[in-house]
Short mmCIF file of C-alpha atoms in Angstrom, two decimals:
data_model
loop_
_atom_site.label_atom_id
_atom_site.label_comp_id
_atom_site.label_asym_id
_atom_site.label_seq_id
_atom_site.Cartn_x
_atom_site.Cartn_y
_atom_site.Cartn_z
CA MET A 242 30.35 23.11 -128.41
CA LEU A 243 29.74 26.85 -128.41
CA SER A 244 29.57 26.80 -132.21
CA GLY A 245 26.54 24.53 -131.96
CA ARG A 246 28.46 21.50 -133.18
CA ARG A 247 27.99 18.23 -131.35
CA LEU A 248 31.27 16.41 -130.86
CA ASP A 249 31.18 12.68 -130.15
CA LEU A 250 34.36 12.14 -128.12
CA LEU A 251 34.38 8.42 -128.84
CA ASP A 252 33.90 8.86 -132.59
CA PRO A 253 34.91 12.40 -133.58
CA THR A 254 34.57 13.46 -137.19
CA PRO A 255 36.18 16.40 -138.98
CA VAL A 256 32.79 18.02 -139.69
CA ASP A 257 32.21 18.39 -135.94
CA ILE A 258 35.31 20.52 -135.44
CA GLU A 259 35.47 24.32 -135.61
CA ILE A 260 38.48 26.53 -134.98
CA SER A 261 36.31 28.82 -132.86
CA ASP A 262 35.63 25.95 -130.46
CA ILE A 263 39.27 24.90 -130.34
CA ALA A 264 40.54 28.44 -129.78
CA HIS A 265 37.94 29.21 -127.12
CA GLY A 266 38.50 25.96 -125.25
CA LEU A 267 42.30 26.20 -125.31
CA ALA A 268 42.19 29.84 -124.19
CA PHE A 269 40.51 28.69 -120.97
CA VAL A 270 42.61 25.57 -120.26
CA ALA A 271 45.45 26.40 -117.88
CA ARG A 272 48.82 24.76 -118.26
CA TRP A 273 50.70 23.70 -115.14
CA ASN A 274 47.28 23.17 -113.51
CA GLY A 275 47.18 26.94 -113.05
CA GLN A 276 50.23 26.90 -110.77
CA THR A 277 52.01 29.80 -112.46
CA LYS A 278 52.96 33.36 -111.60
CA GLY A 279 50.98 36.25 -113.03
CA ASP A 280 47.55 37.80 -113.20
CA PHE A 281 46.27 35.33 -115.79
CA ALA A 282 46.65 31.60 -116.18
CA TYR A 283 49.09 30.51 -118.82
CA THR A 284 46.83 28.74 -121.28
CA VAL A 285 47.22 25.96 -123.79
CA ALA A 286 46.32 28.44 -126.53
CA GLU A 287 49.18 30.76 -125.53
CA HIS A 288 51.50 27.76 -125.25
CA SER A 289 50.47 26.62 -128.74
CA LEU A 290 51.23 30.04 -130.20
CA LEU A 291 54.67 29.95 -128.54
CA VAL A 292 55.36 26.41 -129.77
CA THR A 293 54.49 27.54 -133.30
CA ASP A 294 56.89 30.50 -133.05
CA ILE A 295 59.65 28.23 -131.72
CA PHE A 296 58.95 25.63 -134.41
CA ILE A 297 59.30 28.30 -137.11
CA GLN A 298 62.52 29.60 -135.54
CA GLN A 299 63.96 26.08 -135.40
CA ASN A 300 62.64 25.12 -138.87
CA PRO A 301 62.56 28.34 -140.93
CA LYS A 302 61.87 26.48 -144.19
CA ALA A 303 59.02 24.41 -142.78
CA PRO A 304 55.99 24.44 -145.05
CA LEU A 305 52.90 26.25 -143.79
CA ARG A 306 51.05 22.97 -143.24
CA TRP A 307 53.62 21.91 -140.63
CA GLN A 308 53.40 25.33 -138.97
CA LEU A 309 49.66 24.71 -138.73
CA ALA A 310 50.38 21.26 -137.27
CA ALA A 311 52.54 22.94 -134.62
CA LEU A 312 49.70 25.33 -133.77
CA LEU A 313 47.27 22.41 -133.46
CA HIS A 314 49.65 20.09 -131.57
CA ASP A 315 47.59 20.26 -128.35
CA ALA A 316 44.23 20.96 -129.98
CA PRO A 317 42.47 17.89 -128.48
CA GLU A 318 42.88 19.53 -125.08
CA TYR A 319 40.06 21.91 -125.98
CA VAL A 320 37.71 19.12 -124.90
CA ILE A 321 39.83 16.72 -122.83
CA GLY A 322 41.87 19.29 -120.90
CA ASP A 323 45.58 19.43 -120.18
CA MET A 324 46.83 16.66 -117.95
CA ILE A 325 50.35 16.39 -116.64
CA SER A 326 52.28 13.38 -117.94
CA PRO A 327 52.11 11.30 -114.72
CA VAL A 328 48.29 11.57 -114.75
CA LYS A 329 48.13 10.59 -118.43
CA ALA A 330 50.24 7.52 -117.63
CA ALA A 331 48.00 6.63 -114.68
CA VAL A 332 44.86 6.92 -116.81
CA GLY A 333 46.37 4.40 -119.17
CA PRO A 334 46.18 3.67 -122.89
CA GLY A 335 42.56 4.82 -123.15
CA TYR A 336 43.66 8.43 -122.81
CA GLY A 337 46.16 8.07 -125.64
CA ALA A 338 43.60 6.41 -127.89
CA LEU A 339 41.09 9.20 -127.25
CA ASP A 340 43.77 11.83 -127.92
CA ASP A 341 44.76 10.05 -131.15
CA ARG A 342 41.16 9.93 -132.44
CA LEU A 343 40.61 13.61 -131.71
CA THR A 344 43.95 14.55 -133.24
CA ALA A 345 43.16 12.63 -136.43
CA ALA A 346 39.76 14.32 -136.80
CA ILE A 347 41.27 17.76 -136.14
CA HIS A 348 44.08 17.20 -138.63
CA LEU A 349 41.68 16.04 -141.33
CA ARG A 350 39.41 19.05 -140.68
CA PHE A 351 42.31 21.40 -141.38
CA GLY A 352 43.78 19.55 -144.36
CA LEU A 353 46.59 17.78 -142.55
CA PRO A 354 47.29 14.04 -142.61
CA ALA A 355 45.54 12.16 -139.80
CA GLN A 356 48.98 11.13 -138.54
CA LEU A 357 51.92 13.45 -138.98
CA PRO A 358 55.21 12.19 -140.41
CA VAL A 359 57.54 11.05 -137.62
CA GLN A 360 60.14 13.72 -138.45
CA ILE A 361 57.54 16.52 -138.17
CA LYS A 362 56.25 15.12 -134.87
CA ARG A 363 59.83 15.14 -133.55
CA GLN A 364 60.40 18.73 -134.67
CA ILE A 365 57.16 19.86 -133.00
CA LYS A 366 58.07 17.93 -129.84
CA LYS A 367 61.46 19.65 -129.78
CA ALA A 368 59.71 23.05 -129.92
CA ASP A 369 57.25 21.86 -127.27
CA LYS A 370 60.10 20.90 -124.92
CA LEU A 371 61.75 24.30 -125.32
CA SER A 372 58.40 25.93 -124.58
CA ALA A 373 57.98 23.79 -121.45
CA TRP A 374 61.52 24.73 -120.35
CA LEU A 375 60.78 28.44 -120.82
CA GLU A 376 57.46 28.13 -118.98
CA ALA A 377 59.12 26.27 -116.12
CA VAL A 378 61.78 28.94 -115.64
CA GLN A 379 59.80 32.07 -116.46
CA ILE A 380 56.46 31.42 -114.75
CA ALA A 381 56.46 28.11 -112.83
CA GLY A 382 59.28 28.77 -110.36
CA PHE A 383 61.87 26.29 -111.65
CA SER A 384 65.58 27.05 -111.58
CA ARG A 385 67.50 26.54 -114.82
CA PRO A 386 69.12 23.32 -113.53
CA GLU A 387 65.68 21.97 -112.54
CA ALA A 388 64.29 22.79 -115.99
CA ASP A 389 67.32 21.10 -117.58
CA LYS A 390 66.64 17.99 -115.50
CA PHE A 391 62.96 17.72 -116.46
CA PHE A 392 62.93 19.13 -120.01
CA GLY A 393 66.51 18.65 -121.19
CA LYS A 394 69.25 21.16 -121.73
CA GLN A 395 68.12 23.64 -124.36
CA ASP A 396 69.95 25.62 -127.03
CA ALA A 397 71.20 28.69 -125.13
CA ALA A 398 70.96 30.83 -128.27
CA LEU A 399 67.18 30.33 -128.31
CA LEU A 400 66.46 30.92 -124.63
CA ASP A 401 66.53 34.71 -124.85
CA LEU A 402 64.46 34.88 -128.04
CA PHE A 403 61.17 33.96 -126.40
CA ALA A 404 59.27 35.44 -123.48
CA ILE A 405 56.16 34.02 -121.87
CA ARG A 406 53.12 36.25 -122.20
CA LEU A 407 50.20 36.16 -119.79
CA ARG A 408 47.12 37.73 -121.32
CA PRO A 409 43.36 37.70 -120.95
CA PRO A 410 41.82 34.53 -122.39
CA MET A 411 39.76 36.37 -125.00
CA ALA A 412 42.86 38.09 -126.44
CA VAL A 413 44.67 34.75 -126.63
CA ARG A 414 41.62 33.11 -128.22
CA ASP A 415 41.47 35.79 -130.89
CA ASP A 416 45.20 35.52 -131.66
CA TYR A 417 44.98 31.73 -131.90
CA THR A 418 42.00 31.95 -134.25
CA ARG A 419 43.72 34.58 -136.38
CA ARG A 420 46.93 32.55 -136.61
CA CYS A 421 45.01 29.48 -137.75
CA GLN A 422 43.01 31.44 -140.33
CA ASP A 423 46.17 33.16 -141.65
CA LEU A 424 47.94 29.83 -142.07
CA MET A 425 44.91 28.24 -143.75
CA GLN A 426 44.53 31.13 -146.18
CA ALA A 427 48.23 31.11 -147.06
CA MET A 428 48.34 27.35 -147.74
#
């Protein structure tokens, strides 16, 4: 990793994980395999910031630790990349096991339980689906009915509250890092 840490993908430990590595990696991983409109790729880091904002909007009383969990929901992708669901399924259960090990190490590093409570996972997934819907319509060329088909019909009151931002990777990296540090300090 750029921090100098050595991360064993098969046996990751919390001491091998740094927010600087996560933020940098996610700021250079394109969602939608880069097939989006705009001058910059829409990155997993930007997506994670949006999911966190949506999660807070949907769960205004959520404790800071669960806001941090929302920010880190795709953190393993800093080393394993972002694969679309059909590819993950084709790779098989090994991908899920790797993702689970990395997630557990990341959560422990930042003071979260290795496995999130089911209700929190559902709430984050709900925010993640709204983010995917917004991305599909705003930057990936989907019509609203197509987005509804693939990501479910979303709460119309929330659709106009969030706009996709395409920014240089270093700006996104810095915002992601800052958000994580702010949440950690406030906890």
